[in-house]
Coordinates of C-alpha atoms and ligand atoms in Angstrom, one line a residue:
M7 CA -26.0 6.4 3.4
A8 CA -25.4 2.3 4.5
A9 CA -25.6 1.8 8.1
Y10 CA -23.3 1.6 10.5
D11 CA -21.2 -2.2 10.1
T12 CA -20.3 -3.8 14.0
D13 CA -17.9 -5.9 11.5
N14 CA -15.7 -3.2 10.2
I15 CA -11.6 -3.3 11.1
F16 CA -12.1 -0.2 13.6
A17 CA -14.8 -2.0 15.5
K18 CA -12.9 -5.1 15.8
I19 CA -9.5 -2.9 16.8
L20 CA -12.1 -1.2 19.6
R21 CA -12.7 -4.6 21.2
G22 CA -9.3 -5.9 21.0
E23 CA -10.0 -8.9 18.5
I24 CA -7.3 -7.4 16.1
P25 CA -4.3 -6.1 17.2
S26 CA -3.1 -2.5 16.8
Q27 CA -0.2 -0.5 17.6
R28 CA -2.2 2.2 20.2
V29 CA -0.3 5.5 21.2
Y30 CA -3.4 6.9 23.2
E31 CA -6.2 5.9 24.5
D32 CA -9.2 7.7 26.9
E33 CA -12.3 7.4 27.8
A34 CA -14.0 8.6 24.6
V35 CA -11.1 8.0 21.8
I36 CA -8.1 6.1 20.6
A37 CA -5.5 6.2 18.2
F38 CA -3.0 3.9 17.1
M39 CA -1.1 3.5 13.9
D40 CA -2.0 3.3 10.3
V41 CA -0.9 0.0 8.6
M42 CA 0.0 1.4 5.5
P43 CA 1.7 4.9 6.4
Q44 CA 0.5 7.8 4.0
G45 CA 4.5 9.1 5.5
P46 CA 6.9 8.2 8.8
G47 CA 4.3 8.5 11.6
H48 CA 1.0 8.4 10.3
T49 CA -1.5 7.9 13.4
L50 CA -5.7 7.2 13.1
V51 CA -7.3 8.8 16.0
V52 CA -10.6 7.2 16.5
P53 CA -13.8 7.7 18.6
K54 CA -15.6 4.9 20.8
A55 CA -18.9 5.4 19.8
P56 CA -20.2 3.9 16.5
S57 CA -20.7 5.7 13.8
R58 CA -20.1 5.1 10.1
N59 CA -18.4 8.8 9.4
L60 CA -18.7 12.4 10.1
L61 CA -21.8 13.0 8.8
D62 CA -23.8 10.7 10.9
A63 CA -21.7 11.4 14.0
D64 CA -23.6 12.3 17.5
P65 CA -21.5 16.0 16.9
S66 CA -20.4 15.7 21.1
I67 CA -17.8 13.6 20.4
F68 CA -15.9 16.4 18.0
G69 CA -14.8 17.9 21.4
P70 CA -13.3 14.8 22.3
L71 CA -12.3 13.7 18.9
F72 CA -10.0 16.6 18.2
T73 CA -9.1 17.5 21.3
V74 CA -6.9 14.2 20.6
V75 CA -6.5 14.7 17.1
Q76 CA -4.2 18.5 18.6
K77 CA -2.3 16.1 20.9
V78 CA -1.2 13.4 18.9
A79 CA -0.5 15.9 15.9
L80 CA 2.0 17.6 18.7
A81 CA 3.4 14.7 19.8
V82 CA 3.6 13.2 16.3
K83 CA 5.1 16.6 15.1
K84 CA 8.0 16.2 18.4
A85 CA 8.5 12.7 17.6
F86 CA 9.3 12.8 14.2
G87 CA 11.3 16.3 14.1
A88 CA 8.4 17.1 11.2
D89 CA 7.9 20.7 9.5
G90 CA 4.5 20.3 9.5
V91 CA 0.8 18.0 9.8
T92 CA -1.5 17.2 7.5
I93 CA -4.7 15.8 8.8
L94 CA -6.9 14.2 6.8
Q95 CA -10.8 12.8 7.4
F96 CA -13.1 10.8 4.9
N97 CA -16.5 10.4 3.8
E98 CA -18.0 7.5 2.1
P99 CA -16.7 5.8 -0.9
A100 CA -16.8 8.9 -3.3
S101 CA -14.5 10.9 -0.7
G102 CA -12.0 7.7 -0.5
Q103 CA -13.5 6.4 2.6
T104 CA -11.9 2.7 2.6
V105 CA -12.9 2.0 6.3
Y106 CA -16.3 2.6 8.5
H107 CA -16.0 4.0 11.5
L108 CA -15.2 7.3 11.8
H109 CA -11.2 8.5 11.7
V110 CA -9.3 11.3 11.3
H111 CA -5.5 10.5 9.9
V112 CA -2.9 13.0 11.6
I113 CA 0.6 13.2 9.4
P114 CA 3.7 14.0 9.6
R115 CA 5.2 16.1 7.1
F116 CA 8.3 17.4 5.8
D117 CA 9.5 20.4 3.4
G118 CA 9.6 18.8 -0.2
I119 CA 8.4 15.6 0.2
P120 CA 5.0 14.8 -1.0
L121 CA 2.6 12.2 0.9
K122 CA 2.7 9.1 -0.5
P123 CA -0.5 6.9 -1.8
H124 CA -2.8 6.4 0.4
T125 CA -3.9 2.7 1.6
G126 CA -0.7 1.9 -0.4
G127 CA 2.2 -0.6 0.8
M128 CA 1.8 -2.1 4.4
E129 CA 4.5 -0.8 6.5
K130 CA 6.7 -3.7 8.5
P131 CA 5.5 -4.3 11.9
E132 CA 8.8 -3.2 13.7
V133 CA 8.7 -0.1 11.7
L134 CA 4.9 0.6 13.0
A135 CA 6.2 -0.4 16.8
E136 CA 9.4 1.8 16.8
S137 CA 7.1 4.8 15.2
A138 CA 4.7 3.9 17.9
E139 CA 6.9 4.4 21.0
K140 CA 8.5 7.4 19.6
I141 CA 4.9 9.1 19.7
R142 CA 3.8 7.5 23.6
A143 CA 7.2 9.1 24.7
A144 CA 6.4 12.4 23.0
L145 CA 2.4 12.6 24.6
A146 CA 4.1 11.4 27.9
A147 CA 6.6 14.0 27.7
R148 CA 4.1 17.0 27.3
Ligands
LIG8 P1 -9.9 5.8 5.0 O1 -9.7 5.7 3.5 O2 -10.0 7.2 5.9 O3 -11.1 5.1 5.5 O4 -9.0 5.2 5.9 C1 -8.6 3.9 6.4 C2 -7.3 3.9 6.8 O5 -7.1 2.6 7.6 C3 -6.2 3.7 5.7 O6 -5.4 4.6 5.6 C4 -5.7 2.3 5.9 O7 -4.4 2.2 5.9 C5 -5.9 1.9 7.3 N1 -6.2 0.9 7.8 C6 -6.9 -0.5 7.6 N2 -6.7 -1.3 8.2 C7 -5.7 -0.7 9.4 C8 -5.4 -1.5 10.6 N3 -5.8 -3.3 10.6 N4 -5.0 -1.0 11.5 C9 -4.3 0.5 11.2 N5 -4.7 0.9 9.8 C10 -5.6 0.0 9.5

């Protein structure tokens, strides 16, 4: 497996070098809107510790990471009035991984509505900002 690349796009987001629509941050984890959402409210939960994906991660991160995945899943379900939530996580190119810093996809789901394609079209910045605001409000109301 290739080594962790400190110039991957999520490392740049973590360092504040490129913008993101953040909805959550603690000492170990951040969450922000996916710019090519597979549905409304598609959020990425990202540990701050560097690892390429789940395969090379220090297992001590999984507790804090999935604690936030659950918080965000509950918040997006409430914020978007979703019927369910899909959690996705990809490892290496064969699986569909495109950004090589561990992350978990949290996607609100609605009865009878299929997911849009993975890394499909870019969403408008104002839509992402509005989604982020709704999720932050749902997180704050817990
Ligand atoms: P994966 O294929 O699991 O590595 O997914 C990477 C995800 O990151 C895709 O869903 C992309 O839409 C998303 N993505 C790529 N660049 C950015 C970015 N700058 N900000 C937020 N999400 C991004």
